[in-house]
Structures are given as C-alpha cells and as structure tokens.
Short mmCIF file of C-alpha atoms in Angstrom, two decimals:
data_model
loop_
_atom_site.label_atom_id
_atom_site.label_comp_id
_atom_site.label_asym_id
_atom_site.label_seq_id
_atom_site.Cartn_x
_atom_site.Cartn_y
_atom_site.Cartn_z
CA MET A 30 -3.46 -113.05 7.71
CA PRO A 31 -6.95 -114.27 8.84
CA ALA A 32 -7.45 -114.40 12.63
CA LYS A 33 -6.69 -117.86 14.02
CA ILE A 34 -9.87 -119.41 15.45
CA SER A 35 -9.48 -121.82 18.56
CA THR A 36 -10.22 -125.44 18.25
CA ASN A 37 -12.50 -125.30 21.36
CA PRO A 38 -16.19 -125.12 19.98
CA GLU A 39 -17.33 -122.61 22.53
CA ILE A 40 -14.27 -120.33 22.40
CA ALA A 41 -14.33 -120.49 18.49
CA GLN A 42 -17.90 -119.32 18.56
CA LEU A 43 -17.05 -116.35 20.75
CA GLN A 44 -14.02 -115.56 18.47
CA SER A 45 -16.15 -115.70 15.32
CA ASN A 46 -19.02 -113.52 16.73
CA SER A 47 -16.55 -111.00 18.13
CA LEU A 48 -14.63 -110.86 14.80
CA ALA A 49 -17.95 -110.46 12.92
CA ASN A 50 -18.79 -107.57 14.94
CA LEU A 51 -15.34 -105.96 14.25
CA VAL A 52 -15.82 -106.49 10.66
CA GLN A 53 -19.47 -105.21 10.72
CA ARG A 54 -18.12 -101.92 12.38
CA GLU A 55 -15.33 -101.43 9.83
CA ILE A 56 -17.63 -102.00 6.87
CA GLU A 57 -20.33 -99.68 8.51
CA ARG A 58 -17.52 -97.04 8.92
CA MET A 59 -16.69 -97.36 5.22
CA ILE A 60 -20.30 -96.97 4.25
CA LEU A 61 -20.90 -93.95 6.44
CA ASP A 62 -17.72 -92.17 5.48
CA GLY A 63 -18.52 -92.64 1.77
CA SER A 64 -15.80 -95.03 0.93
CA LEU A 65 -18.51 -97.56 -0.06
CA PRO A 66 -21.02 -95.27 -1.82
CA SER A 67 -24.72 -95.81 -2.16
CA GLY A 68 -25.52 -98.62 -4.56
CA ALA A 69 -22.07 -100.14 -4.42
CA LYS A 70 -21.79 -103.96 -4.67
CA LEU A 71 -19.98 -105.53 -1.76
CA THR A 72 -17.88 -108.65 -2.37
CA GLU A 73 -17.06 -110.99 0.27
CA ALA A 74 -13.64 -111.95 -1.02
CA THR A 75 -12.59 -108.36 -1.67
CA LEU A 76 -13.63 -107.07 1.75
CA ALA A 77 -12.12 -110.16 3.49
CA ASP A 78 -8.65 -109.41 1.83
CA GLN A 79 -9.04 -105.63 2.44
CA ILE A 80 -9.88 -106.16 6.12
CA GLY A 81 -7.57 -109.17 6.70
CA VAL A 82 -10.05 -111.77 7.80
CA SER A 83 -11.69 -114.91 6.27
CA ARG A 84 -14.86 -114.67 4.39
CA GLY A 85 -17.04 -116.14 7.11
CA PRO A 86 -16.97 -113.00 9.42
CA VAL A 87 -17.74 -110.93 6.41
CA ARG A 88 -20.69 -112.90 5.53
CA GLU A 89 -22.04 -112.59 9.16
CA ALA A 90 -21.31 -108.81 8.94
CA PHE A 91 -23.41 -108.47 5.82
CA ARG A 92 -26.33 -110.10 7.80
CA MET A 93 -25.93 -107.60 10.69
CA LEU A 94 -25.58 -104.73 8.21
CA GLU A 95 -28.81 -105.68 6.45
CA GLU A 96 -30.57 -105.76 9.88
CA ALA A 97 -29.27 -102.32 10.45
CA GLY A 98 -30.67 -101.08 7.25
CA LEU A 99 -27.28 -100.14 5.57
CA VAL A 100 -27.22 -103.00 2.88
CA ARG A 101 -29.65 -105.00 0.88
CA THR A 102 -29.27 -108.48 -0.47
CA GLU A 103 -30.66 -109.33 -3.99
CA LYS A 104 -31.09 -112.96 -5.00
CA ASN A 105 -28.49 -114.12 -7.58
CA ARG A 106 -26.96 -110.57 -7.61
CA GLY A 107 -25.28 -110.12 -4.19
CA VAL A 108 -25.10 -107.60 -1.52
CA PHE A 109 -25.33 -103.79 -2.26
CA VAL A 110 -25.10 -100.60 -0.09
CA ARG A 111 -28.60 -99.30 0.22
CA ASP A 112 -29.78 -96.57 -1.98
CA VAL A 113 -32.57 -94.88 -0.05
CA PRO A 114 -35.28 -93.39 -2.21
CA ILE A 115 -35.89 -89.52 -1.56
CA GLU A 116 -39.43 -90.37 -0.72
CA GLU A 117 -38.35 -92.68 2.11
CA ALA A 118 -35.60 -90.35 3.20
CA LEU A 119 -38.14 -87.54 3.84
CA GLU A 120 -40.27 -89.95 5.72
CA ILE A 121 -37.41 -90.68 7.89
CA PHE A 122 -36.60 -87.11 8.68
CA GLU A 123 -40.34 -86.70 9.81
CA VAL A 124 -40.19 -89.74 12.20
CA ARG A 125 -36.85 -88.45 13.54
CA ALA A 126 -38.23 -85.08 14.15
CA VAL A 127 -41.05 -86.43 16.27
CA MET A 128 -38.52 -88.62 18.20
CA ASP A 129 -36.31 -85.57 18.75
CA LEU A 130 -39.17 -83.37 19.97
CA TYR A 131 -39.69 -85.90 22.76
CA VAL A 132 -36.06 -86.21 23.61
CA GLY A 133 -35.64 -82.44 23.81
CA ARG A 134 -38.54 -82.09 26.22
CA LYS A 135 -37.36 -84.94 28.37
CA LEU A 136 -33.69 -83.92 28.56
CA ALA A 137 -34.79 -80.24 29.57
CA GLN A 138 -36.44 -81.90 32.63
CA GLY A 139 -33.59 -83.72 34.00
CA ILE A 140 -30.19 -83.20 32.41
CA THR A 141 -27.21 -82.50 34.64
CA PRO A 142 -24.67 -79.84 34.47
CA THR A 143 -21.97 -82.36 33.75
CA GLU A 144 -24.05 -83.71 30.69
CA VAL A 145 -24.59 -80.11 29.52
CA ARG A 146 -20.88 -79.47 29.48
CA GLU A 147 -20.31 -82.63 27.53
CA LEU A 148 -22.84 -81.55 24.84
CA ARG A 149 -21.23 -78.05 24.72
CA GLN A 150 -17.91 -79.64 24.10
CA LEU A 151 -19.37 -81.62 21.21
CA VAL A 152 -20.78 -78.38 19.86
CA GLU A 153 -17.49 -76.66 20.11
CA ALA A 154 -15.67 -79.53 18.27
CA MET A 155 -18.22 -79.11 15.49
CA GLU A 156 -17.63 -75.34 15.36
CA GLN A 157 -13.86 -76.02 15.08
CA ALA A 158 -14.47 -78.30 12.20
CA VAL A 159 -16.55 -75.66 10.52
CA LYS A 160 -13.65 -73.14 10.85
CA SER A 161 -11.28 -75.63 9.45
CA ASP A 162 -13.88 -76.49 6.65
CA ASN A 163 -13.46 -80.16 7.65
CA ALA A 164 -16.67 -81.86 6.75
CA HIS A 165 -15.46 -85.31 7.63
CA ASP A 166 -14.75 -84.24 11.38
CA TYR A 167 -17.94 -82.35 11.48
CA HIS A 168 -20.03 -85.26 10.38
CA ARG A 169 -18.28 -87.41 12.94
CA PHE A 170 -19.03 -85.07 15.83
CA ASN A 171 -22.42 -84.30 14.57
CA LEU A 172 -23.24 -87.99 14.73
CA LYS A 173 -21.86 -88.25 18.18
CA PHE A 174 -23.73 -85.20 19.34
CA HIS A 175 -27.14 -86.49 18.24
CA ASP A 176 -26.54 -90.08 19.36
CA ARG A 177 -25.40 -88.62 22.77
CA LEU A 178 -28.67 -86.66 23.06
CA LEU A 179 -30.68 -89.92 22.64
CA GLU A 180 -28.44 -91.79 24.99
CA LEU A 181 -29.02 -89.31 27.69
CA ALA A 182 -32.80 -89.70 27.21
CA GLY A 183 -32.41 -93.18 28.67
CA ASN A 184 -34.68 -95.01 26.57
CA GLY A 185 -33.04 -98.09 24.95
CA LYS A 186 -35.77 -98.91 22.30
CA LEU A 187 -35.80 -95.41 21.18
CA LEU A 188 -31.98 -95.24 20.84
CA ALA A 189 -32.04 -98.41 18.77
CA THR A 190 -34.61 -97.34 16.47
CA TYR A 191 -32.92 -93.87 16.11
CA ARG A 192 -29.62 -95.50 15.24
CA ARG A 193 -31.09 -97.37 12.41
CA LEU A 194 -32.73 -94.40 10.90
CA VAL A 195 -29.74 -92.32 11.19
CA ASN A 196 -27.75 -95.04 9.35
CA GLU A 197 -30.34 -95.14 6.51
CA LEU A 198 -30.02 -91.24 6.19
CA SER A 199 -26.35 -91.08 6.47
CA LEU A 200 -25.53 -90.48 2.75
CA PHE A 201 -28.20 -87.87 2.37
CA ARG A 202 -26.82 -85.95 5.35
CA ARG A 203 -23.25 -86.07 4.16
CA GLN A 204 -24.40 -84.60 0.90
CA ASN A 205 -25.97 -81.69 2.84
CA LEU A 206 -22.60 -80.67 4.46
CA THR A 207 -21.40 -77.50 2.89
CA ALA A 208 -19.53 -74.64 4.59
CA GLU A 209 -22.75 -72.60 4.72
CA SER A 210 -25.05 -75.44 5.94
CA MET A 211 -22.40 -76.55 8.68
CA THR A 212 -22.46 -73.03 9.98
CA VAL A 213 -26.26 -73.07 10.28
CA TYR A 214 -26.34 -76.46 11.74
CA SER A 215 -23.85 -75.44 14.27
CA ARG A 216 -25.94 -72.45 15.25
CA GLU A 217 -29.01 -74.79 15.73
CA HIS A 218 -26.88 -77.17 17.75
CA ARG A 219 -26.02 -74.29 20.18
CA GLN A 220 -29.60 -73.23 20.43
CA ILE A 221 -30.64 -76.89 21.30
CA VAL A 222 -28.13 -77.07 24.10
CA LYS A 223 -29.16 -73.64 25.30
CA ALA A 224 -32.70 -74.59 25.57
CA ILE A 225 -32.00 -77.87 27.37
CA ALA A 226 -29.53 -76.28 29.81
CA ALA A 227 -32.31 -73.72 30.57
CA GLY A 228 -34.66 -76.34 31.63
CA ASP A 229 -37.31 -75.19 29.05
CA PRO A 230 -38.96 -78.54 27.70
CA GLU A 231 -41.12 -76.80 25.14
CA ALA A 232 -38.16 -74.76 23.67
CA ALA A 233 -35.81 -77.62 23.67
CA GLY A 234 -38.32 -80.01 22.00
CA GLN A 235 -39.14 -77.40 19.26
CA ALA A 236 -35.37 -76.65 18.81
CA MET A 237 -34.67 -80.30 18.18
CA TYR A 238 -37.75 -80.79 16.04
CA GLN A 239 -37.04 -77.83 13.79
CA HIS A 240 -33.41 -78.74 13.49
CA VAL A 241 -34.36 -82.07 11.86
CA MET A 242 -37.20 -80.57 9.70
CA ASN A 243 -34.64 -77.95 8.45
CA SER A 244 -32.43 -80.77 7.41
CA ARG A 245 -35.25 -82.40 5.64
CA GLU A 246 -36.03 -79.33 3.65
CA ARG A 247 -32.29 -78.77 2.79
CA THR A 248 -32.16 -82.58 1.69
CA LEU A 249 -35.09 -82.11 -0.65
CA ARG A 250 -33.79 -78.79 -2.03
CA ASN A 251 -30.49 -80.39 -2.89
CA TYR A 252 -32.10 -83.39 -4.46
CA GLU A 253 -34.23 -81.23 -6.70
CA GLN A 254 -31.19 -79.15 -7.66
CA LYS A 255 -29.34 -82.45 -8.66
CA GLN A 256 -32.23 -83.68 -10.60
CA ALA A 257 -32.55 -80.40 -12.36
CA ALA A 258 -28.79 -80.48 -13.27
CA ALA A 259 -29.07 -83.92 -14.52
CA ARG A 260 -32.01 -82.95 -16.88
CA MET A 261 -29.88 -80.08 -18.10
CA LEU A 262 -27.03 -82.40 -18.92
CA LEU A 263 -29.54 -84.63 -20.85
CA GLY A 264 -30.86 -81.48 -22.72
CA LYS A 265 -34.31 -81.53 -20.96
CA PRO A 266 -35.96 -78.66 -19.18
CA ALA A 267 -34.80 -78.18 -15.62
CA ALA A 268 -38.21 -78.50 -14.17
CA ALA A 269 -38.68 -79.08 -10.50
CA VAL A 270 -38.89 -82.76 -9.48
CA GLU A 271 -41.82 -84.15 -7.59
CA ALA A 272 -40.66 -85.41 -4.39
#
C-alpha cells in the first residue's frame, strides 16, 4: 500500500521528500547490486508497485539518481540505468587514483589508532568474503572501506565527488570480482592500511594510487577479452579492441 501523506502541506512536503530519499536509496541498491543492469529501462509504475509507493516518489528518485550519475533520461523514451563507455570509465579511474593519492597522504599524517582498527576490521571482513567466495559481500565491504577512507580525510566536497564517480564505476567494478582478483585486492587493501598506520604519507598515497590504477588495468583487460569473445561468436578475428 502506498504510504499515507499528511493533509498538512508542510508535513506532507517533508514526508514526500523523505519517501523519495528512501526510494532513491532502494533503486540505487538495485542498480549497484546488479538487479537493475546497465542499460535497463526503469518504469515508474513497475518500480512503484515493487517498492510499495506511489509514482511521485519514484519520479523524484529518478531525478536524484540522474544527478548522482546512475541513470539517464532520454526524451520520449524514458529513464535508463547508465551505460558508462569504457573510455569514460578509464578516465574516472584516473581521476580516482589522483584523489586517492591525496587521501592516502593525508590519512597517514593524522589517523587515530581507533580509525586504523576500524579499517583493519573492514579488510578482515573482505578477506572473510574471499574465503567464502562471496563476491556480493566483498563488493559491499569494499565500497564501505573506500568510502570510509574518504570520510576520514574530512573533505566534504571531495567525498561527494568521489561517491558520484564510484557510482558511475560500480557496474565495471563488480565485473572485475573473481576469486583471483578479490585475493589481489585484499592484499592491496592490507598494504594501504599498513602504510597509513605507519604514518608514511608517500607510501600510503602510492599504495592507494596504485590500487586504483591496477583496477583500471584489470577493467581494460576484461573489456578487451569480452570484446574479443564477442568477435569470435560473430565469426570475426579476435583482434584487440582499441580502448
């Protein structure tokens, strides 16, 4: 049943805004966990029924998701989950790498023992997910780990920009998660925390920078392999794809 909205105009506005935020978070979750894949068309009525709200909050949620870089609106066609081109994804990785270089340096200069313990607990949670071969949990803790690193840096503008970039990359990043890659990523995460905890700004910055650039190279390699496989299915030579 759709949520009941108060007849008081001010309260009704607050309820509507709050409901739209909840709907936005639920649709975002479905996009990030792959339930709504890249390129999928989003229908107000279908999502409203699925979530149990009226169409108004869904419409407002679409607007917020577009601002966050997760969906796009096409005139006379509707709303679609964004399909980020490989060229744009590679550029986003490069921007993230530079941001993380700064974050690593800053955290190494002022992180507290309590914060280090928190980061280590997240690394341990990811390592447990690797042992269980649970890519879903790994992805969830991985997002939390990197987001927490940015939060601890204490720069709100940087964090907001980072979160948008992460959203745009989310589908590519999930495709990179294999048992082998998760093991490599976990090793890199532990090295990042070790360098930050040691108070070594240069090592911490470089560890975070290289971690992102390694992910960039893995993304490009996976993309080229998929393009080559698609060419093979079409009976064409499996030549390397220009990125």
